[in-house]
mmCIF file with all atom_site columns, C-alpha atoms in Angstrom:
data_model
loop_
_atom_site.group_PDB
_atom_site.id
_atom_site.type_symbol
_atom_site.label_atom_id
_atom_site.label_alt_id
_atom_site.label_comp_id
_atom_site.label_asym_id
_atom_site.label_entity_id
_atom_site.label_seq_id
_atom_site.pdbx_PDB_ins_code
_atom_site.Cartn_x
_atom_site.Cartn_y
_atom_site.Cartn_z
_atom_site.occupancy
_atom_site.B_iso_or_equiv
_atom_site.pdbx_formal_charge
_atom_site.auth_seq_id
_atom_site.auth_comp_id
_atom_site.auth_asym_id
_atom_site.auth_atom_id
_atom_site.pdbx_PDB_model_num
ATOM 1   C CA . UNK A 1 1   ? 31.463  23.679  7.362   1.00 0.00 ? 24  UNK A CA 1
ATOM 2   C CA . UNK A 1 2   ? 30.122  20.991  5.027   1.00 0.00 ? 25  UNK A CA 1
ATOM 3   C CA . UNK A 1 3   ? 26.474  19.964  5.465   1.00 0.00 ? 26  UNK A CA 1
ATOM 4   C CA . UNK A 1 4   ? 25.910  16.434  6.724   1.00 0.00 ? 27  UNK A CA 1
ATOM 5   C CA . UNK A 1 5   ? 25.162  13.868  4.061   1.00 0.00 ? 28  UNK A CA 1
ATOM 6   C CA . UNK A 1 6   ? 22.904  10.884  4.523   1.00 0.00 ? 29  UNK A CA 1
ATOM 7   C CA . UNK A 1 7   ? 24.272  7.837   2.750   1.00 0.00 ? 30  UNK A CA 1
ATOM 8   C CA . UNK A 1 8   ? 21.137  5.984   1.753   1.00 0.00 ? 31  UNK A CA 1
ATOM 9   C CA . UNK A 1 9   ? 23.044  2.775   1.086   1.00 0.00 ? 32  UNK A CA 1
ATOM 10  C CA . UNK A 1 10  ? 23.875  2.493   4.801   1.00 0.00 ? 33  UNK A CA 1
ATOM 11  C CA . UNK A 1 11  ? 20.633  4.006   6.189   1.00 0.00 ? 34  UNK A CA 1
ATOM 12  C CA . UNK A 1 12  ? 18.745  1.112   7.813   1.00 0.00 ? 35  UNK A CA 1
ATOM 13  C CA . UNK A 1 13  ? 15.175  2.155   6.852   1.00 0.00 ? 36  UNK A CA 1
ATOM 14  C CA . UNK A 1 14  ? 16.248  2.491   3.222   1.00 0.00 ? 37  UNK A CA 1
ATOM 15  C CA . UNK A 1 15  ? 18.105  -0.836  3.286   1.00 0.00 ? 38  UNK A CA 1
ATOM 16  C CA . UNK A 1 16  ? 15.098  -2.613  4.800   1.00 0.00 ? 39  UNK A CA 1
ATOM 17  C CA . UNK A 1 17  ? 12.766  -1.044  2.243   1.00 0.00 ? 40  UNK A CA 1
ATOM 18  C CA . UNK A 1 18  ? 15.020  -2.093  -0.653  1.00 0.00 ? 41  UNK A CA 1
ATOM 19  C CA . UNK A 1 19  ? 15.369  -5.610  0.726   1.00 0.00 ? 42  UNK A CA 1
ATOM 20  C CA . UNK A 1 20  ? 11.632  -6.016  1.291   1.00 0.00 ? 43  UNK A CA 1
ATOM 21  C CA . UNK A 1 21  ? 10.898  -4.663  -2.173  1.00 0.00 ? 44  UNK A CA 1
ATOM 22  C CA . UNK A 1 22  ? 13.434  -7.005  -3.799  1.00 0.00 ? 45  UNK A CA 1
ATOM 23  C CA . UNK A 1 23  ? 12.035  -10.035 -1.996  1.00 0.00 ? 46  UNK A CA 1
ATOM 24  C CA . UNK A 1 24  ? 8.468   -9.015  -2.792  1.00 0.00 ? 47  UNK A CA 1
ATOM 25  C CA . UNK A 1 25  ? 9.298   -8.534  -6.480  1.00 0.00 ? 48  UNK A CA 1
ATOM 26  C CA . UNK A 1 26  ? 10.987  -11.936 -6.636  1.00 0.00 ? 49  UNK A CA 1
ATOM 27  C CA . UNK A 1 27  ? 8.008   -13.648 -4.999  1.00 0.00 ? 50  UNK A CA 1
ATOM 28  C CA . UNK A 1 28  ? 5.562   -11.719 -7.193  1.00 0.00 ? 51  UNK A CA 1
ATOM 29  C CA . UNK A 1 29  ? 6.908   -13.575 -10.223 1.00 0.00 ? 52  UNK A CA 1
ATOM 30  C CA . UNK A 1 30  ? 5.384   -16.765 -8.820  1.00 0.00 ? 53  UNK A CA 1
ATOM 31  C CA . UNK A 1 31  ? 1.825   -15.511 -8.322  1.00 0.00 ? 54  UNK A CA 1
ATOM 32  C CA . UNK A 1 32  ? 1.959   -13.340 -11.428 1.00 0.00 ? 55  UNK A CA 1
ATOM 33  C CA . UNK A 1 33  ? 3.067   -16.260 -13.617 1.00 0.00 ? 56  UNK A CA 1
ATOM 34  C CA . UNK A 1 34  ? 0.613   -18.662 -11.980 1.00 0.00 ? 57  UNK A CA 1
ATOM 35  C CA . UNK A 1 35  ? -2.481  -16.456 -11.756 1.00 0.00 ? 58  UNK A CA 1
ATOM 36  C CA . UNK A 1 36  ? -1.696  -13.051 -13.250 1.00 0.00 ? 59  UNK A CA 1
ATOM 37  C CA . UNK A 1 37  ? -2.067  -11.390 -9.849  1.00 0.00 ? 60  UNK A CA 1
ATOM 38  C CA . UNK A 1 38  ? -0.673  -8.017  -8.834  1.00 0.00 ? 61  UNK A CA 1
ATOM 39  C CA . UNK A 1 39  ? 0.895   -7.520  -5.397  1.00 0.00 ? 62  UNK A CA 1
ATOM 40  C CA . UNK A 1 40  ? -2.253  -5.940  -3.928  1.00 0.00 ? 63  UNK A CA 1
ATOM 41  C CA . UNK A 1 41  ? -4.386  -8.765  -5.366  1.00 0.00 ? 64  UNK A CA 1
ATOM 42  C CA . UNK A 1 42  ? -2.046  -11.368 -3.857  1.00 0.00 ? 65  UNK A CA 1
ATOM 43  C CA . UNK A 1 43  ? -2.093  -9.606  -0.475  1.00 0.00 ? 66  UNK A CA 1
ATOM 44  C CA . UNK A 1 44  ? -5.876  -9.497  -0.599  1.00 0.00 ? 67  UNK A CA 1
ATOM 45  C CA . UNK A 1 45  ? -6.157  -13.152 -1.591  1.00 0.00 ? 68  UNK A CA 1
ATOM 46  C CA . UNK A 1 46  ? -3.694  -14.259 1.079   1.00 0.00 ? 69  UNK A CA 1
ATOM 47  C CA . UNK A 1 47  ? -5.236  -12.081 3.798   1.00 0.00 ? 70  UNK A CA 1
ATOM 48  C CA . UNK A 1 48  ? -8.690  -13.499 3.161   1.00 0.00 ? 71  UNK A CA 1
ATOM 49  C CA . UNK A 1 49  ? -7.286  -16.999 2.766   1.00 0.00 ? 72  UNK A CA 1
ATOM 50  C CA . UNK A 1 50  ? -5.675  -16.714 6.172   1.00 0.00 ? 73  UNK A CA 1
ATOM 51  C CA . UNK A 1 51  ? -8.469  -14.974 8.060   1.00 0.00 ? 74  UNK A CA 1
ATOM 52  C CA . UNK A 1 52  ? -11.599 -16.151 6.248   1.00 0.00 ? 75  UNK A CA 1
ATOM 53  C CA . UNK A 1 53  ? -13.613 -12.941 6.288   1.00 0.00 ? 76  UNK A CA 1
ATOM 54  C CA . UNK A 1 54  ? -12.536 -9.323  6.690   1.00 0.00 ? 77  UNK A CA 1
ATOM 55  C CA . UNK A 1 55  ? -13.748 -5.848  5.891   1.00 0.00 ? 78  UNK A CA 1
ATOM 56  C CA . UNK A 1 56  ? -11.802 -3.731  3.413   1.00 0.00 ? 79  UNK A CA 1
ATOM 57  C CA . UNK A 1 57  ? -10.596 -1.573  6.316   1.00 0.00 ? 80  UNK A CA 1
ATOM 58  C CA . UNK A 1 58  ? -9.309  -4.609  8.209   1.00 0.00 ? 81  UNK A CA 1
ATOM 59  C CA . UNK A 1 59  ? -7.663  -5.892  5.044   1.00 0.00 ? 82  UNK A CA 1
ATOM 60  C CA . UNK A 1 60  ? -5.894  -2.572  4.520   1.00 0.00 ? 83  UNK A CA 1
ATOM 61  C CA . UNK A 1 61  ? -4.623  -2.556  8.101   1.00 0.00 ? 84  UNK A CA 1
ATOM 62  C CA . UNK A 1 62  ? -3.478  -6.183  7.970   1.00 0.00 ? 85  UNK A CA 1
ATOM 63  C CA . UNK A 1 63  ? -1.690  -5.798  4.627   1.00 0.00 ? 86  UNK A CA 1
ATOM 64  C CA . UNK A 1 64  ? -0.459  -2.204  5.072   1.00 0.00 ? 87  UNK A CA 1
ATOM 65  C CA . UNK A 1 65  ? -2.164  -1.197  1.806   1.00 0.00 ? 88  UNK A CA 1
ATOM 66  C CA . UNK A 1 66  ? -3.840  2.105   1.025   1.00 0.00 ? 89  UNK A CA 1
ATOM 67  C CA . UNK A 1 67  ? -7.624  1.878   0.704   1.00 0.00 ? 90  UNK A CA 1
ATOM 68  C CA . UNK A 1 68  ? -7.433  2.641   -3.022  1.00 0.00 ? 91  UNK A CA 1
ATOM 69  C CA . UNK A 1 69  ? -5.220  -0.390  -3.636  1.00 0.00 ? 92  UNK A CA 1
ATOM 70  C CA . UNK A 1 70  ? -7.479  -2.557  -1.481  1.00 0.00 ? 93  UNK A CA 1
ATOM 71  C CA . UNK A 1 71  ? -10.525 -1.368  -3.415  1.00 0.00 ? 94  UNK A CA 1
ATOM 72  C CA . UNK A 1 72  ? -8.971  -2.129  -6.802  1.00 0.00 ? 95  UNK A CA 1
ATOM 73  C CA . UNK A 1 73  ? -7.738  -5.550  -5.664  1.00 0.00 ? 96  UNK A CA 1
ATOM 74  C CA . UNK A 1 74  ? -11.157 -6.423  -4.241  1.00 0.00 ? 97  UNK A CA 1
ATOM 75  C CA . UNK A 1 75  ? -12.854 -5.343  -7.480  1.00 0.00 ? 98  UNK A CA 1
ATOM 76  C CA . UNK A 1 76  ? -10.498 -7.469  -9.588  1.00 0.00 ? 99  UNK A CA 1
ATOM 77  C CA . UNK A 1 77  ? -10.851 -10.566 -7.401  1.00 0.00 ? 100 UNK A CA 1
ATOM 78  C CA . UNK A 1 78  ? -14.613 -10.087 -7.462  1.00 0.00 ? 101 UNK A CA 1
ATOM 79  C CA . UNK A 1 79  ? -14.514 -9.796  -11.258 1.00 0.00 ? 102 UNK A CA 1
ATOM 80  C CA . UNK A 1 80  ? -12.676 -13.127 -11.361 1.00 0.00 ? 103 UNK A CA 1
ATOM 81  C CA . UNK A 1 81  ? -15.342 -14.559 -9.068  1.00 0.00 ? 104 UNK A CA 1
ATOM 82  C CA . UNK A 1 82  ? -12.714 -15.304 -6.425  1.00 0.00 ? 105 UNK A CA 1
ATOM 83  C CA . UNK A 1 83  ? -14.261 -13.026 -3.815  1.00 0.00 ? 106 UNK A CA 1
ATOM 84  C CA . UNK A 1 84  ? -17.740 -12.146 -2.584  1.00 0.00 ? 107 UNK A CA 1
ATOM 85  C CA . UNK A 1 85  ? -18.991 -9.159  -0.621  1.00 0.00 ? 108 UNK A CA 1
ATOM 86  C CA . UNK A 1 86  ? -21.672 -9.513  2.017   1.00 0.00 ? 109 UNK A CA 1
ATOM 87  C CA . UNK A 1 87  ? -23.279 -6.389  3.522   1.00 0.00 ? 110 UNK A CA 1
ATOM 88  C CA . UNK A 1 88  ? -23.064 -6.105  7.307   1.00 0.00 ? 111 UNK A CA 1
ATOM 89  C CA . UNK A 1 89  ? -26.428 -6.745  8.945   1.00 0.00 ? 112 UNK A CA 1
ATOM 90  C CA . UNK A 1 90  ? -26.065 -3.791  11.316  1.00 0.00 ? 113 UNK A CA 1
ATOM 91  C CA . UNK A 1 91  ? -24.256 -1.282  9.121   1.00 0.00 ? 114 UNK A CA 1
ATOM 92  C CA . UNK A 1 92  ? -24.953 -1.253  5.374   1.00 0.00 ? 115 UNK A CA 1
ATOM 93  C CA . UNK A 1 93  ? -21.843 0.879   4.783   1.00 0.00 ? 116 UNK A CA 1
ATOM 94  C CA . UNK A 1 94  ? -19.662 -2.081  5.779   1.00 0.00 ? 117 UNK A CA 1
ATOM 95  C CA . UNK A 1 95  ? -19.079 -5.129  3.609   1.00 0.00 ? 118 UNK A CA 1
ATOM 96  C CA . UNK A 1 96  ? -17.534 -8.404  4.706   1.00 0.00 ? 119 UNK A CA 1
ATOM 97  C CA . UNK A 1 97  ? -15.198 -9.911  2.132   1.00 0.00 ? 120 UNK A CA 1
ATOM 98  C CA . UNK A 1 98  ? -14.599 -13.631 1.718   1.00 0.00 ? 121 UNK A CA 1
ATOM 99  C CA . UNK A 1 99  ? -13.101 -15.931 -0.876  1.00 0.00 ? 122 UNK A CA 1
ATOM 100 C CA . UNK A 1 100 ? -15.314 -18.070 -3.072  1.00 0.00 ? 123 UNK A CA 1
ATOM 101 C CA . UNK A 1 101 ? -14.492 -21.742 -3.670  1.00 0.00 ? 124 UNK A CA 1
ATOM 102 C CA . UNK A 1 102 ? -12.439 -20.716 -6.722  1.00 0.00 ? 125 UNK A CA 1
ATOM 103 C CA . UNK A 1 103 ? -10.588 -18.034 -4.730  1.00 0.00 ? 126 UNK A CA 1
ATOM 104 C CA . UNK A 1 104 ? -9.902  -20.456 -1.911  1.00 0.00 ? 127 UNK A CA 1
ATOM 105 C CA . UNK A 1 105 ? -8.604  -23.036 -4.410  1.00 0.00 ? 128 UNK A CA 1
ATOM 106 C CA . UNK A 1 106 ? -6.194  -20.450 -5.867  1.00 0.00 ? 129 UNK A CA 1
ATOM 107 C CA . UNK A 1 107 ? -5.063  -19.496 -2.357  1.00 0.00 ? 130 UNK A CA 1
ATOM 108 C CA . UNK A 1 108 ? -4.528  -23.129 -1.353  1.00 0.00 ? 131 UNK A CA 1
ATOM 109 C CA . UNK A 1 109 ? -2.507  -23.714 -4.529  1.00 0.00 ? 132 UNK A CA 1
ATOM 110 C CA . UNK A 1 110 ? -0.265  -20.765 -3.658  1.00 0.00 ? 133 UNK A CA 1
ATOM 111 C CA . UNK A 1 111 ? 0.378   -21.629 0.013   1.00 0.00 ? 134 UNK A CA 1
ATOM 112 C CA . UNK A 1 112 ? 2.954   -24.377 -0.623  1.00 0.00 ? 135 UNK A CA 1
ATOM 113 C CA . UNK A 1 113 ? 4.608   -22.212 -3.287  1.00 0.00 ? 136 UNK A CA 1
ATOM 114 C CA . UNK A 1 114 ? 4.875   -19.318 -0.825  1.00 0.00 ? 137 UNK A CA 1
ATOM 115 C CA . UNK A 1 115 ? 6.287   -21.574 1.873   1.00 0.00 ? 138 UNK A CA 1
ATOM 116 C CA . UNK A 1 116 ? 8.813   -23.062 -0.569  1.00 0.00 ? 139 UNK A CA 1
ATOM 117 C CA . UNK A 1 117 ? 9.874   -19.546 -1.607  1.00 0.00 ? 140 UNK A CA 1
ATOM 118 C CA . UNK A 1 118 ? 10.429  -18.593 2.038   1.00 0.00 ? 141 UNK A CA 1
ATOM 119 C CA . UNK A 1 119 ? 12.383  -21.792 2.687   1.00 0.00 ? 142 UNK A CA 1
ATOM 120 C CA . UNK A 1 120 ? 14.623  -21.194 -0.339  1.00 0.00 ? 143 UNK A CA 1
ATOM 121 C CA . UNK A 1 121 ? 15.195  -17.603 0.746   1.00 0.00 ? 144 UNK A CA 1
ATOM 122 C CA . UNK A 1 122 ? 16.145  -18.591 4.289   1.00 0.00 ? 145 UNK A CA 1
ATOM 123 C CA . UNK A 1 123 ? 18.412  -21.393 3.082   1.00 0.00 ? 146 UNK A CA 1
ATOM 124 C CA . UNK A 1 124 ? 20.705  -18.683 1.713   1.00 0.00 ? 147 UNK A CA 1
ATOM 125 C CA . UNK A 1 125 ? 21.557  -17.906 5.345   1.00 0.00 ? 148 UNK A CA 1
ATOM 126 C CA . UNK A 1 126 ? 23.309  -19.961 8.004   1.00 0.00 ? 149 UNK A CA 1
ATOM 127 C CA . UNK A 1 127 ? 21.294  -21.151 11.002  1.00 0.00 ? 150 UNK A CA 1
ATOM 128 C CA . UNK A 1 128 ? 22.868  -18.389 13.094  1.00 0.00 ? 151 UNK A CA 1
ATOM 129 C CA . UNK A 1 129 ? 22.015  -15.741 10.502  1.00 0.00 ? 152 UNK A CA 1
ATOM 130 C CA . UNK A 1 130 ? 18.395  -16.965 10.297  1.00 0.00 ? 153 UNK A CA 1
ATOM 131 C CA . UNK A 1 131 ? 18.083  -16.760 14.080  1.00 0.00 ? 154 UNK A CA 1
ATOM 132 C CA . UNK A 1 132 ? 19.639  -13.280 14.120  1.00 0.00 ? 155 UNK A CA 1
ATOM 133 C CA . UNK A 1 133 ? 17.315  -12.025 11.364  1.00 0.00 ? 156 UNK A CA 1
ATOM 134 C CA . UNK A 1 134 ? 14.227  -13.437 13.124  1.00 0.00 ? 157 UNK A CA 1
ATOM 135 C CA . UNK A 1 135 ? 15.313  -11.939 16.449  1.00 0.00 ? 158 UNK A CA 1
ATOM 136 C CA . UNK A 1 136 ? 16.179  -8.548  14.942  1.00 0.00 ? 159 UNK A CA 1
ATOM 137 C CA . UNK A 1 137 ? 12.964  -8.244  12.945  1.00 0.00 ? 160 UNK A CA 1
ATOM 138 C CA . UNK A 1 138 ? 10.886  -9.250  15.986  1.00 0.00 ? 161 UNK A CA 1
ATOM 139 C CA . UNK A 1 139 ? 12.693  -6.685  18.145  1.00 0.00 ? 162 UNK A CA 1
ATOM 140 C CA . UNK A 1 140 ? 12.082  -3.896  15.612  1.00 0.00 ? 163 UNK A CA 1
ATOM 141 C CA . UNK A 1 141 ? 8.407   -4.879  15.236  1.00 0.00 ? 164 UNK A CA 1
ATOM 142 C CA . UNK A 1 142 ? 7.931   -4.940  19.012  1.00 0.00 ? 165 UNK A CA 1
ATOM 143 C CA . UNK A 1 143 ? 9.696   -1.602  19.408  1.00 0.00 ? 166 UNK A CA 1
ATOM 144 C CA . UNK A 1 144 ? 7.615   0.089   16.711  1.00 0.00 ? 167 UNK A CA 1
ATOM 145 C CA . UNK A 1 145 ? 4.326   -1.314  18.019  1.00 0.00 ? 168 UNK A CA 1
ATOM 146 C CA . UNK A 1 146 ? 5.093   -0.168  21.563  1.00 0.00 ? 169 UNK A CA 1
ATOM 147 C CA . UNK A 1 147 ? 6.058   3.298   20.259  1.00 0.00 ? 170 UNK A CA 1
ATOM 148 C CA . UNK A 1 148 ? 2.574   3.688   18.689  1.00 0.00 ? 171 UNK A CA 1
ATOM 149 C CA . UNK A 1 149 ? 0.785   3.065   21.996  1.00 0.00 ? 172 UNK A CA 1
#
């Protein structure tokens, strides 16, 4: 009897990973060309731009990045003077991260570019396909979140 074979090309987790990676790489060209940012640096910039202030732990959870990548991205954005760290008043082991005026300006410059990229990506699909993708992704997210509880 032949052992079962897993065809990666039709395995949904693999297909979703490849698709997400392809989209992320395509979008990365925009922030890399504009500001020389890496993916972790962009995720850090955008997370702080969206939320205002976060700890490195919160940033890692929000962006699904390993703490090492968060740490390196934070250090680079701090070196650029786009980010500041403020020690927590109650726990000196915790630092709150926030964008400086320069970091916020870079984030605000990127927001319309990110939205335009998303619009162009979605315009490749029909209205029905866009609705199906949104519904399917939401269903998978809901299912996976409820499985963790």
